XYZ file of C-alpha atoms in Angstrom:
311
model
C -0.238 0.049 0.367
C 2.898 2.380 0.944
C 4.374 2.020 -2.537
C 1.346 2.524 -4.410
C 0.541 5.613 -2.245
C 3.742 7.242 -3.115
C 3.795 6.240 -6.794
C 0.471 7.992 -6.827
C 1.695 11.052 -5.222
C 4.752 11.271 -7.726
C 2.387 11.263 -10.570
C 0.380 13.607 -9.417
C 3.275 16.018 -8.232
C 4.763 15.196 -11.946
C 1.318 16.116 -13.490
C 0.346 18.770 -11.099
C 4.935 20.729 -11.587
C 4.485 19.994 -15.865
C 0.982 21.740 -16.045
C 2.036 24.924 -13.773
C 4.971 25.009 -16.037
C 2.851 25.482 -19.132
C 0.344 26.915 -17.685
C 3.073 29.792 -16.454
C 4.418 29.820 -20.009
C 1.452 30.797 -21.821
C 0.544 33.442 -19.224
C 3.633 34.737 -20.207
C 3.595 34.755 -23.945
C 0.000 35.831 -23.464
C 0.895 38.887 -21.446
C 4.062 39.969 -24.130
C 1.449 39.770 -26.732
C -1.001 41.788 -24.785
C 1.757 44.753 -24.095
C 2.596 44.506 -27.590
C -0.960 45.083 -28.831
C -2.145 47.364 -26.171
C -3.113 50.698 -26.634
C -1.170 53.571 -24.392
C -4.166 54.769 -22.552
C -4.364 51.098 -20.730
C -0.475 50.686 -20.577
C -0.893 50.838 -16.408
C -2.413 47.531 -16.307
C -0.284 46.097 -13.669
C 0.878 42.568 -13.440
C -0.715 41.975 -10.005
C -4.746 42.871 -12.204
C -3.716 39.816 -14.646
C -2.905 37.786 -11.447
C -5.859 38.432 -10.015
C -7.802 37.532 -13.108
C -6.727 34.224 -13.190
C -7.029 33.331 -10.107
C -9.326 30.479 -9.051
C -11.324 28.242 -11.033
C -9.663 29.890 -14.286
C -6.464 28.637 -12.955
C -8.315 24.745 -12.628
C -9.506 24.776 -15.933
C -6.641 25.964 -18.011
C -5.345 22.716 -15.535
C -8.039 20.287 -16.714
C -7.865 21.445 -20.485
C -3.809 21.174 -20.618
C -4.295 17.604 -18.896
C -7.122 16.508 -21.584
C -5.385 18.292 -24.750
C -2.188 16.264 -23.734
C -4.231 12.867 -23.621
C -6.952 13.612 -26.064
C -5.418 11.891 -29.228
C -4.106 8.805 -27.331
C -6.020 5.801 -27.219
C -7.220 6.220 -23.877
C -8.465 9.964 -24.638
C -10.582 8.307 -27.601
C -11.711 5.453 -24.913
C -12.971 7.853 -22.412
C -14.956 10.341 -24.913
C -17.122 8.074 -26.263
C -20.000 9.257 -28.778
C -22.655 9.475 -26.263
C -20.511 11.872 -24.364
C -20.200 13.561 -27.255
C -24.211 14.080 -27.190
C -24.308 15.408 -23.985
C -21.260 18.020 -24.638
C -23.868 18.610 -27.288
C -27.042 18.675 -25.077
C -24.972 21.708 -22.605
C -23.685 23.612 -25.676
C -19.889 22.252 -24.200
C -18.929 20.166 -27.428
C -16.141 21.742 -28.489
C -11.969 21.245 -28.452
C -11.804 23.176 -25.002
C -14.988 21.639 -23.661
C -14.289 18.206 -24.455
C -10.902 18.728 -23.254
C -11.817 20.246 -19.900
C -14.200 16.834 -19.411
C -11.462 14.540 -20.386
C -8.955 16.241 -18.153
C -11.107 15.904 -15.282
C -12.312 12.119 -15.284
C -8.230 11.865 -15.261
C -8.044 14.362 -12.460
C -10.399 12.332 -10.526
C -9.653 9.240 -11.210
C -5.716 9.951 -9.866
C -7.187 12.092 -7.401
C -9.888 10.447 -5.342
C -7.624 6.710 -4.007
C -4.890 9.133 -2.339
C -7.704 10.520 0.474
C -9.544 6.771 -0.007
C -6.019 4.645 0.896
C -5.289 6.830 3.718
C -8.828 6.264 5.162
C -9.144 2.938 4.666
C -5.502 2.066 5.318
C -5.938 -1.413 3.553
C -3.177 -3.814 3.080
C -2.247 -6.877 0.619
C -4.616 -7.495 -1.696
C -7.227 -5.095 -0.377
C -5.395 -2.252 -0.928
C -5.068 -3.126 -4.459
C -9.026 -3.432 -4.970
C -9.580 -0.297 -3.044
C -7.260 1.621 -5.026
C -9.271 0.068 -8.293
C -12.514 1.070 -7.056
C -11.417 4.742 -6.068
C -10.089 5.113 -9.064
C -13.229 3.833 -11.284
C -15.121 5.836 -9.003
C -13.216 8.804 -10.166
C -13.418 8.271 -13.547
C -17.171 7.498 -13.686
C -18.079 10.492 -11.487
C -17.950 13.306 -14.179
C -19.857 10.930 -16.833
C -22.624 11.048 -13.919
C -22.515 14.809 -13.379
C -22.594 14.814 -16.996
C -25.862 13.019 -17.452
C -27.970 14.665 -14.741
C -27.251 18.278 -15.881
C -28.034 17.354 -19.611
C -31.152 15.598 -18.501
C -31.906 18.645 -16.728
C -31.591 20.629 -19.572
C -33.651 18.413 -21.739
C -36.474 18.761 -19.326
C -36.297 22.542 -19.330
C -36.596 22.149 -22.928
C -39.273 20.529 -22.936
C -40.848 22.159 -20.484
C -40.841 25.344 -22.424
C -41.317 23.975 -25.788
C -45.378 24.510 -25.349
C -44.598 28.500 -24.486
C -42.489 28.665 -27.640
C -45.128 27.136 -30.181
C -47.432 29.532 -29.189
C -45.236 32.556 -29.318
C -44.403 31.795 -32.548
C -47.816 31.286 -33.755
C -48.911 34.492 -32.024
C -46.011 36.639 -33.368
C -46.972 34.913 -37.399
C -50.450 35.778 -36.255
C -49.686 39.616 -36.239
C -47.584 40.089 -39.226
C -44.092 39.210 -38.126
C -41.848 36.602 -40.685
C -39.853 33.920 -39.328
C -37.104 35.289 -38.723
C -38.646 38.249 -37.304
C -40.426 36.236 -35.154
C -37.017 34.280 -34.109
C -35.586 37.361 -33.844
C -38.092 38.619 -30.869
C -38.418 35.619 -28.980
C -34.534 35.596 -28.494
C -34.688 39.205 -27.457
C -37.949 40.216 -25.615
C -38.557 36.666 -23.903
C -35.294 35.471 -22.022
C -37.531 35.808 -18.949
C -40.223 33.095 -19.589
C -37.744 30.551 -21.935
C -34.328 30.955 -20.365
C -32.931 27.892 -22.060
C -34.981 28.128 -25.568
C -34.769 31.489 -25.626
C -31.113 31.571 -25.197
C -31.027 29.013 -27.806
C -32.739 30.631 -30.441
C -30.310 33.596 -29.984
C -27.215 31.701 -30.528
C -28.872 30.099 -34.161
C -30.246 33.293 -35.274
C -26.084 34.364 -34.256
C -25.281 31.286 -36.652
C -27.667 32.493 -39.050
C -25.901 35.783 -39.525
C -22.598 34.224 -40.073
C -23.692 32.773 -42.852
C -25.096 29.264 -41.782
C -28.648 27.826 -43.373
C -31.215 28.010 -41.167
C -30.852 24.392 -40.498
C -27.360 24.350 -39.520
C -28.065 27.035 -37.583
C -30.834 25.449 -35.703
C -29.307 22.110 -35.537
C -28.502 22.651 -31.749
C -32.028 22.404 -31.047
C -32.004 18.988 -32.361
C -29.229 17.775 -30.197
C -31.848 17.999 -27.021
C -33.549 14.863 -28.322
C -36.664 15.842 -28.456
C -38.998 14.820 -30.900
C -41.357 17.701 -30.385
C -38.282 20.226 -31.038
C -36.990 18.272 -33.970
C -40.715 18.657 -35.081
C -40.470 22.668 -34.861
C -36.955 22.667 -36.213
C -38.640 20.660 -39.883
C -41.414 22.846 -39.812
C -39.475 26.428 -40.075
C -36.848 25.549 -41.867
C -39.487 24.186 -44.559
C -41.407 27.530 -44.413
C -37.774 29.246 -44.726
C -37.227 27.401 -47.989
C -40.558 27.036 -49.824
C -42.568 29.893 -47.892
C -45.937 29.605 -47.138
C -48.079 30.301 -44.023
C -46.795 28.809 -40.626
C -49.486 29.758 -38.146
C -51.574 26.557 -39.070
C -49.086 24.316 -38.621
C -48.285 25.654 -35.455
C -51.299 25.732 -34.060
C -51.855 22.077 -35.303
C -48.759 20.803 -33.598
C -49.171 22.942 -30.742
C -52.516 20.898 -30.122
C -50.920 17.046 -30.777
C -48.141 18.282 -28.288
C -50.637 18.883 -25.955
C -52.418 15.915 -26.278
C -49.325 13.806 -26.046
C -48.720 15.614 -22.957
C -52.632 14.746 -21.179
C -51.809 10.734 -21.785
C -47.936 11.141 -20.262
C -49.873 12.755 -17.434
C -51.865 10.263 -17.340
C -50.000 7.347 -17.464
C -47.459 8.986 -14.673
C -50.930 9.452 -12.477
C -51.125 5.447 -13.064
C -48.358 4.737 -11.755
C -48.106 6.749 -9.119
C -51.501 5.133 -8.060
C -49.844 1.460 -8.033
C -46.145 3.308 -6.244
C -48.728 4.710 -3.697
C -50.645 1.397 -2.923
C -46.893 -0.427 -1.710
C -46.641 3.169 0.674
C -50.228 2.608 2.031
C -49.618 -1.298 2.751
C -46.202 -0.652 4.423
C -47.455 2.853 6.731
C -51.120 3.053 6.714
C -52.230 -1.122 7.548
C -50.146 -1.319 10.352
C -51.203 2.029 12.081
C -55.172 0.765 10.981
C -54.394 -2.149 12.633
C -52.915 -0.909 16.000
C -56.128 1.341 16.332
C -58.649 -1.028 15.827
C -56.792 -4.469 17.536
C -55.538 -2.246 19.760
C -58.494 -1.840 22.715
C -59.244 -5.851 21.992
C -55.781 -6.766 22.851
C -55.499 -4.504 25.708
C -59.069 -6.154 27.368
C -57.511 -9.609 26.575
C -54.555 -8.750 28.358
C -56.456 -7.070 31.097
C -58.656 -10.333 31.526
C -55.449 -12.821 31.313
C -54.025 -10.411 34.628
C -57.642 -10.998 35.870
C -57.279 -14.543 35.672
C -53.453 -14.758 37.003
C -54.880 -12.833 40.134
C -57.557 -15.411 41.053
């Protein structure tokens, strides 16, 4: 166990030393470039302010980015960044080179850092130490993926809950004479409080469209949420944008069908909930009911047996 702990500490120290060296080198290079490009009015910026801006979580993110890029092209990195991970990163809008590198670096860092406190706390020996080390490393490797899945699932639920309002707003804006582009721009600009997630995604899609992307390419982010309603809405908007025509009636029919599907889903969930509540009632209500109903009879029986024993 001592050998494993020493090897682990040595590996972490080497990685940390190399990461800090690279971070400092990049920081010096960025300072030189900034000093060469900065205006005379901003030349009074001190190094202390730059140091203050790069403290905290930014240094951690840089270190994770460096660690992930070091192993991203290796077989280990390709095995840890699966197509499912790319899909989940896309759902949280982090499927970029930096996002994948930070995710990979976080998995590798936790896989190396978690076993050390576990070994010091458990203090196993022999083969049990090896098993604890492997288990702790596996937990550190899998935990970021579970957190990523939970984050993506939460965003999918938010997108699904905001979808009916988005459809109603688009239909309303179409009814007052707005085009598809104007409607999407209005949703991104004016309804950020009502639809925080979808309004931000629509705003990003509008920005991509203004940069030269096609309407289908700009709205592709909405299809990454793995929501059939959003995919159908994107298809409707793309068809109307390419071929023209009125979109108000298709949106009304789509909204009605979506509400019917939600009603059926709610009925299904309520039916499952009643079955689950039956088990809860059997475990909690029936014992209390038996105590209330059978309690007086048991008490009287005990009193009668006490009297018989006294005689």
